[in-house]
Short mmCIF file of C-alpha atoms and ligand atoms in Angstrom, two decimals:
data_model
loop_
_atom_site.label_atom_id
_atom_site.label_comp_id
_atom_site.label_asym_id
_atom_site.label_seq_id
_atom_site.Cartn_x
_atom_site.Cartn_y
_atom_site.Cartn_z
CA UNK A 1 -28.86 -7.12 1.22
CA UNK A 2 -25.44 -6.18 -0.21
CA UNK A 3 -23.29 -8.14 -2.65
CA UNK A 4 -19.70 -7.45 -3.75
CA UNK A 5 -19.52 -7.96 -7.49
CA UNK A 6 -17.39 -4.97 -8.55
CA UNK A 7 -15.03 -2.95 -6.36
CA UNK A 8 -17.16 0.11 -7.21
CA UNK A 9 -19.98 -1.47 -5.18
CA UNK A 10 -18.07 -0.13 -2.16
CA UNK A 11 -17.61 3.59 -1.51
CA UNK A 12 -14.21 4.96 -0.50
CA UNK A 13 -15.56 5.43 3.04
CA UNK A 14 -16.65 1.78 3.18
CA UNK A 15 -13.25 0.62 1.93
CA UNK A 16 -11.53 2.78 4.57
CA UNK A 17 -13.77 1.21 7.22
CA UNK A 18 -12.95 -2.34 5.98
CA UNK A 19 -9.24 -1.53 6.16
CA UNK A 20 -9.69 -0.16 9.68
CA UNK A 21 -11.54 -3.29 10.79
CA UNK A 22 -8.93 -5.56 9.14
CA UNK A 23 -6.15 -3.73 11.03
CA UNK A 24 -8.10 -4.12 14.26
CA UNK A 25 -8.49 -7.85 13.58
CA UNK A 26 -4.71 -8.12 13.05
CA UNK A 27 -4.13 -6.34 16.38
CA UNK A 28 -6.88 -8.08 18.40
CA UNK A 29 -7.87 -11.40 16.75
CA UNK A 30 -9.39 -12.68 20.01
CA UNK A 31 -12.16 -10.07 19.83
CA UNK A 32 -13.46 -11.62 16.62
CA UNK A 33 -13.33 -15.34 17.37
CA UNK A 34 -17.05 -15.83 17.90
CA UNK A 35 -18.52 -13.15 15.65
CA UNK A 36 -19.81 -15.63 13.07
CA UNK A 37 -20.78 -18.49 15.36
CA UNK A 38 -23.44 -20.67 13.65
CA UNK A 39 -22.94 -18.87 10.32
CA UNK A 40 -21.92 -20.69 7.16
CA UNK A 41 -19.87 -19.50 4.19
CA UNK A 42 -20.22 -21.43 0.93
CA UNK A 43 -17.30 -21.32 -1.49
CA UNK A 44 -18.45 -22.13 -5.03
CA UNK A 45 -15.28 -22.35 -7.11
CA UNK A 46 -15.84 -23.23 -10.76
CA UNK A 47 -12.17 -22.38 -11.48
CA UNK A 48 -8.87 -23.28 -9.75
CA UNK A 49 -7.75 -21.31 -6.71
CA UNK A 50 -5.49 -21.65 -3.71
CA UNK A 51 -5.22 -18.31 -1.94
CA UNK A 52 -8.63 -16.89 -2.58
CA UNK A 53 -10.63 -19.96 -1.57
CA UNK A 54 -8.47 -20.94 1.37
CA UNK A 55 -8.21 -17.39 2.69
CA UNK A 56 -12.00 -17.09 2.55
CA UNK A 57 -12.35 -20.39 4.39
CA UNK A 58 -9.71 -19.49 6.98
CA UNK A 59 -11.38 -16.08 7.40
CA UNK A 60 -14.76 -17.63 8.20
CA UNK A 61 -13.18 -20.19 10.54
CA UNK A 62 -11.31 -17.48 12.45
CA UNK A 63 -14.63 -15.70 12.91
CA UNK A 64 -16.02 -18.86 14.51
CA UNK A 65 -18.16 -19.84 11.51
CA UNK A 66 -18.26 -22.89 9.27
CA UNK A 67 -17.54 -23.53 5.63
CA UNK A 68 -19.16 -25.66 2.91
CA UNK A 69 -18.61 -25.72 -0.85
CA UNK A 70 -16.76 -27.18 -3.80
CA UNK A 71 -13.47 -26.38 -5.47
CA UNK A 72 -14.12 -27.85 -8.93
CA UNK A 73 -17.16 -27.49 -11.14
CA UNK A 74 -16.82 -31.18 -12.06
CA UNK A 75 -17.84 -32.13 -8.52
CA UNK A 76 -20.95 -29.88 -8.55
CA UNK A 77 -24.27 -30.11 -10.41
CA UNK A 78 -22.82 -27.73 -13.02
CA UNK A 79 -21.47 -30.96 -14.53
CA UNK A 80 -25.12 -32.08 -14.99
CA UNK A 81 -26.01 -28.81 -16.71
CA UNK A 82 -27.41 -26.79 -13.80
CA UNK A 83 -27.30 -23.00 -14.29
CA UNK A 84 -25.21 -20.80 -12.01
CA UNK A 85 -28.39 -19.00 -10.92
CA UNK A 86 -30.05 -22.26 -9.84
CA UNK A 87 -26.94 -23.54 -8.05
CA UNK A 88 -26.71 -20.26 -6.14
CA UNK A 89 -30.36 -20.29 -5.14
CA UNK A 90 -30.04 -23.79 -3.79
CA UNK A 91 -26.80 -23.09 -1.92
CA UNK A 92 -28.51 -20.04 -0.39
CA UNK A 93 -30.77 -22.52 1.44
CA UNK A 94 -27.74 -24.04 3.16
CA UNK A 95 -25.50 -21.01 3.80
CA UNK A 96 -25.52 -17.37 4.93
CA UNK A 97 -23.02 -15.97 2.42
CA UNK A 98 -21.44 -17.21 -0.83
CA UNK A 99 -18.02 -16.57 -2.40
CA UNK A 100 -18.02 -17.54 -6.08
CA UNK A 101 -15.29 -17.86 -8.69
CA UNK A 102 -16.29 -18.55 -12.28
CA UNK A 103 -14.50 -18.60 -15.65
CA UNK A 104 -17.35 -16.62 -17.27
CA UNK A 105 -17.32 -12.84 -16.96
CA UNK A 106 -20.51 -11.71 -15.22
CA UNK A 107 -21.46 -15.08 -13.68
CA UNK A 108 -21.38 -13.80 -10.06
CA UNK A 109 -23.51 -10.81 -11.12
CA UNK A 110 -26.10 -13.14 -12.68
CA UNK A 111 -26.02 -15.27 -9.53
CA UNK A 112 -26.57 -12.22 -7.31
CA UNK A 113 -29.78 -11.22 -9.11
CA UNK A 114 -31.66 -14.23 -7.76
CA UNK A 115 -29.68 -14.94 -4.61
CA UNK A 116 -31.25 -14.89 -1.15
CA UNK A 117 -27.82 -14.42 0.52
CA UNK A 118 -24.90 -12.02 -0.17
CA UNK A 119 -22.67 -13.01 -3.11
CA UNK A 120 -19.00 -12.15 -3.25
CA UNK A 121 -17.26 -12.21 -6.63
CA UNK A 122 -14.03 -14.17 -6.05
CA UNK A 123 -12.91 -13.66 -9.67
CA UNK A 124 -14.94 -13.77 -12.90
CA UNK A 125 -12.97 -14.72 -16.00
CA UNK A 126 -10.65 -11.96 -17.24
CA UNK A 127 -12.95 -9.30 -15.79
CA UNK A 128 -12.83 -8.42 -12.06
CA UNK A 129 -11.46 -9.61 -8.75
CA UNK A 130 -12.66 -7.17 -6.07
CA UNK A 131 -11.50 -9.10 -2.99
CA UNK A 132 -7.95 -9.28 -4.38
CA UNK A 133 -8.17 -5.52 -4.71
CA UNK A 134 -9.28 -5.16 -1.09
CA UNK A 135 -6.26 -7.30 -0.21
CA UNK A 136 -4.04 -5.04 -2.32
CA UNK A 137 -5.44 -1.88 -0.71
CA UNK A 138 -4.84 -3.24 2.80
CA UNK A 139 -1.30 -4.20 1.75
CA UNK A 140 -0.57 -0.75 0.33
CA UNK A 141 -2.09 0.96 3.37
CA UNK A 142 -0.01 -1.16 5.78
CA UNK A 143 3.24 -1.13 3.80
CA UNK A 144 3.24 2.44 2.45
CA UNK A 145 1.07 4.08 5.11
CA UNK A 146 -1.13 5.77 2.48
CA UNK A 147 -3.38 5.15 -0.50
CA UNK A 148 -2.77 8.52 -2.20
CA UNK A 149 0.25 10.17 -3.87
CA UNK A 150 1.57 6.97 -5.43
CA UNK A 151 3.13 6.04 -8.74
CA UNK A 152 2.02 2.50 -9.45
CA UNK A 153 3.64 0.28 -12.08
CA UNK A 154 1.45 -2.58 -13.31
CA UNK A 155 3.48 -5.14 -15.21
CA UNK A 156 2.72 -8.26 -17.24
CA UNK A 157 -0.65 -9.42 -18.53
CA UNK A 158 -2.73 -6.27 -18.21
CA UNK A 159 -5.26 -7.53 -20.76
CA UNK A 160 -6.53 -10.71 -19.10
CA UNK A 161 -5.34 -9.96 -15.56
CA UNK A 162 -8.57 -9.32 -13.64
CA UNK A 163 -6.71 -8.19 -10.52
CA UNK A 164 -5.23 -5.30 -12.51
CA UNK A 165 -8.64 -4.19 -13.80
CA UNK A 166 -10.14 -4.05 -10.31
CA UNK A 167 -7.05 -2.39 -8.82
CA UNK A 168 -7.07 0.42 -11.40
CA UNK A 169 -10.81 0.92 -10.83
CA UNK A 170 -10.23 1.26 -7.09
CA UNK A 171 -7.09 3.42 -7.13
CA UNK A 172 -8.39 6.15 -9.47
CA UNK A 173 -10.61 7.33 -6.60
CA UNK A 174 -7.62 8.36 -4.45
CA UNK A 175 -5.78 11.71 -4.93
CA UNK A 176 -2.64 11.99 -7.06
CA UNK A 177 -2.30 8.44 -8.37
CA UNK A 178 -0.20 7.85 -11.50
CA UNK A 179 0.06 4.61 -13.43
CA UNK A 180 2.86 3.15 -15.52
CA UNK A 181 1.31 0.33 -17.53
CA UNK A 182 4.09 -2.06 -18.54
CA UNK A 183 3.17 -4.88 -20.92
CA UNK A 184 3.88 -6.40 -24.30
CA UNK A 185 1.75 -4.75 -27.03
CA UNK A 186 -0.52 -7.81 -27.18
CA UNK A 187 -1.34 -7.65 -23.46
CA UNK A 188 -2.16 -3.99 -22.92
CA UNK A 189 -4.92 -2.76 -20.59
CA UNK A 190 -8.31 -3.11 -22.38
CA UNK A 191 -9.62 0.02 -24.14
CA UNK A 192 -12.74 0.20 -21.94
CA UNK A 193 -10.57 0.63 -18.85
CA UNK A 194 -8.45 3.31 -20.49
CA UNK A 195 -11.46 5.26 -21.79
CA UNK A 196 -14.04 4.72 -19.07
CA UNK A 197 -11.82 4.67 -16.01
CA UNK A 198 -8.42 6.28 -16.59
CA UNK A 199 -9.33 8.99 -19.08
CA UNK A 200 -12.76 9.81 -17.63
CA UNK A 201 -11.14 10.37 -14.24
CA UNK A 202 -8.25 12.36 -15.80
CA UNK A 203 -5.64 9.98 -14.40
CA UNK A 204 -2.04 10.36 -15.59
CA UNK A 205 -0.77 7.14 -17.18
CA UNK A 206 2.00 5.95 -19.47
CA UNK A 207 1.94 2.77 -21.55
CA UNK A 208 5.29 1.16 -22.19
CA UNK A 209 6.97 -2.15 -22.91
CA UNK A 210 10.12 -1.05 -21.05
CA UNK A 211 10.21 -1.86 -17.33
CA UNK A 212 13.78 -0.65 -16.79
CA UNK A 213 13.07 2.82 -18.14
CA UNK A 214 10.46 3.58 -15.45
CA UNK A 215 11.33 1.34 -12.51
CA UNK A 216 13.14 4.16 -10.67
CA UNK A 217 9.96 6.26 -10.53
CA UNK A 218 7.71 3.66 -8.94
CA UNK A 219 6.39 3.46 -5.37
CA UNK A 220 4.63 0.17 -6.14
CA UNK A 221 5.46 -2.44 -8.73
CA UNK A 222 2.54 -4.84 -9.21
CA UNK A 223 3.73 -7.87 -11.17
CA UNK A 224 1.25 -10.28 -12.77
CA UNK A 225 1.28 -13.74 -14.32
CA UNK A 226 0.57 -14.17 -18.04
CA UNK A 227 -2.93 -15.72 -17.86
CA UNK A 228 -2.35 -18.96 -19.76
CA UNK A 229 -5.95 -20.16 -19.41
CA UNK A 230 -7.35 -17.12 -21.25
CA UNK A 231 -5.20 -17.48 -24.38
CA UNK A 232 -6.72 -18.73 -27.61
CA UNK A 233 -3.54 -20.44 -28.79
CA UNK A 234 -0.58 -21.87 -26.99
CA UNK A 235 2.01 -20.36 -29.34
CA UNK A 236 1.11 -16.83 -28.25
CA UNK A 237 1.29 -17.86 -24.61
CA UNK A 238 4.72 -19.45 -25.05
CA UNK A 239 6.01 -16.37 -26.83
CA UNK A 240 4.79 -13.96 -24.12
CA UNK A 241 5.06 -15.89 -20.88
CA UNK A 242 8.64 -14.91 -20.01
CA UNK A 243 8.52 -11.37 -21.40
CA UNK A 244 9.22 -9.88 -17.96
CA UNK A 245 11.29 -11.56 -15.31
CA UNK A 246 11.99 -9.31 -12.35
CA UNK A 247 15.45 -9.97 -10.92
CA UNK A 248 18.11 -8.17 -8.87
CA UNK A 249 19.57 -6.56 -11.96
CA UNK A 250 16.24 -4.96 -12.92
CA UNK A 251 15.66 -3.76 -9.35
CA UNK A 252 18.99 -1.95 -9.24
CA UNK A 253 17.51 1.44 -10.19
CA UNK A 254 14.38 1.01 -8.05
CA UNK A 255 13.59 3.13 -4.99
CA UNK A 256 14.72 1.79 -1.62
CA UNK A 257 11.14 1.78 -0.36
CA UNK A 258 9.56 0.29 -3.48
CA UNK A 259 6.86 -2.24 -2.65
CA UNK A 260 6.87 -5.24 -5.03
CA UNK A 261 3.44 -6.87 -5.13
CA UNK A 262 1.96 -9.84 -6.97
CA UNK A 263 -1.48 -11.43 -6.47
CA UNK A 264 0.18 -14.83 -6.89
CA UNK A 265 0.50 -17.54 -8.15
CA UNK A 266 3.90 -16.61 -9.56
CA UNK A 267 5.20 -18.56 -12.52
CA UNK A 268 8.47 -17.05 -13.82
CA UNK A 269 7.81 -13.32 -13.66
CA UNK A 270 9.62 -12.75 -10.35
CA UNK A 271 12.92 -14.50 -9.82
CA UNK A 272 13.07 -16.26 -6.44
CA UNK A 273 16.26 -14.27 -5.68
CA UNK A 274 13.93 -11.30 -5.01
CA UNK A 275 12.03 -13.14 -2.27
CA UNK A 276 14.56 -12.16 0.39
CA UNK A 277 14.72 -8.51 -0.73
CA UNK A 278 13.00 -6.26 1.85
CA UNK A 279 10.99 -4.73 -1.00
CA UNK A 280 9.27 -8.06 -1.79
CA UNK A 281 5.75 -7.79 -0.32
CA UNK A 282 3.88 -10.56 -2.16
CA UNK A 283 3.84 -13.21 0.56
CA UNK A 284 2.82 -10.63 3.17
CA UNK A 285 0.14 -9.52 0.71
CA UNK A 286 -1.29 -13.06 0.60
CA UNK A 287 -1.45 -12.97 4.41
CA UNK A 288 -3.38 -9.68 4.44
CA UNK A 289 -6.01 -11.36 2.21
CA UNK A 290 -7.42 -13.33 5.12
CA UNK A 291 -7.91 -10.28 7.36
CA UNK A 292 -9.65 -8.11 4.79
CA UNK A 293 -11.95 -11.02 3.90
CA UNK A 294 -12.82 -11.35 7.60
CA UNK A 295 -13.76 -7.67 7.61
CA UNK A 296 -15.79 -8.11 4.41
CA UNK A 297 -17.73 -11.12 5.71
CA UNK A 298 -18.64 -9.15 8.86
CA UNK A 299 -19.81 -6.20 6.77
CA UNK A 300 -21.95 -8.21 4.35
CA UNK A 301 -23.49 -10.21 7.21
CA UNK A 302 -24.11 -6.90 9.02
CA UNK A 303 -22.29 -8.07 12.15
CA UNK A 304 -20.82 -5.32 14.34
C1 NCD B 401 -5.22 -14.09 -9.26
C2 NCD B 401 -6.50 -14.49 -9.97
O1 NCD B 401 -7.08 -15.54 -9.69
O2 NCD B 401 -6.93 -13.68 -10.79
N1 NCD B 401 -4.92 -14.95 -8.20
C3 NCD B 401 -5.46 -14.71 -6.97
O3 NCD B 401 -6.66 -14.68 -6.80
N2 NCD B 401 -4.62 -14.44 -5.97
C4 NCD B 401 -4.08 -13.90 -10.18
C5 NCD B 401 -3.71 -15.01 -11.12
O4 NCD B 401 -4.33 -16.07 -11.14
O5 NCD B 401 -2.75 -14.80 -11.85
#
């Protein structure tokens, strides 16, 4: 039985296959409508979510399956003190596959050790978010036509932003990827990612606070929200939350075929005036999330 806890749990070949299947689903949705008949997905969300949970649920429904679960820990037995491992074991009696989001780093991994059904990490604290990364990879593949030879700017909260950590981990495996890491000093990419992932793989990267200086070099600009819920004090959050606001002025020097991405939700970091710019890809990106999750559910349930 396979789980998806970290994006590295999937080989490059497996990711390519998932992208291929997702593209086939986009082209021929009718072929997939009964693939998961009588199967159940459980969504165990101990932390808020809109896109991730609903795209998982829509994915299972479009495969002909059903969905059970909860969207707040207060409405589950966690509120009575049940451990994540026990909750998972019990839910495994009622479902065929589980997607779990949890505020604690490592909780989905712990759950997977005792689970009788596949576990998908739908975000664990400030750590990882592998299915957002699959979404991002499908987006890049569809919008840029390639996953290699790219200069990728990551901007905003690179410290607590779990989507950034998983995306870097995935992209270093493709040829000729360069990163421009744009953040305030307090929100830089964690040292373990720089040492263990970027430097070990000899990946070219620049750290800067200045978005305008590098925007003209980028093929992808991945904006992120400052992760309010992971801050220890509100003052720091208030000081940093509007550090970057992408607007028309800042995009002036950008390439014509730049792809602006954001895992969403957006707070202030992208001005709504950008939404109508052809380079804005973030709403399309949210749409791709459903298709790649359909492909992932099929893979983990070993359905052809
Ligand atoms: C992201 C997350 O939950 O980490 N959202 C998402 O899943 N699309 C990004 C965020 O919350 O800022």
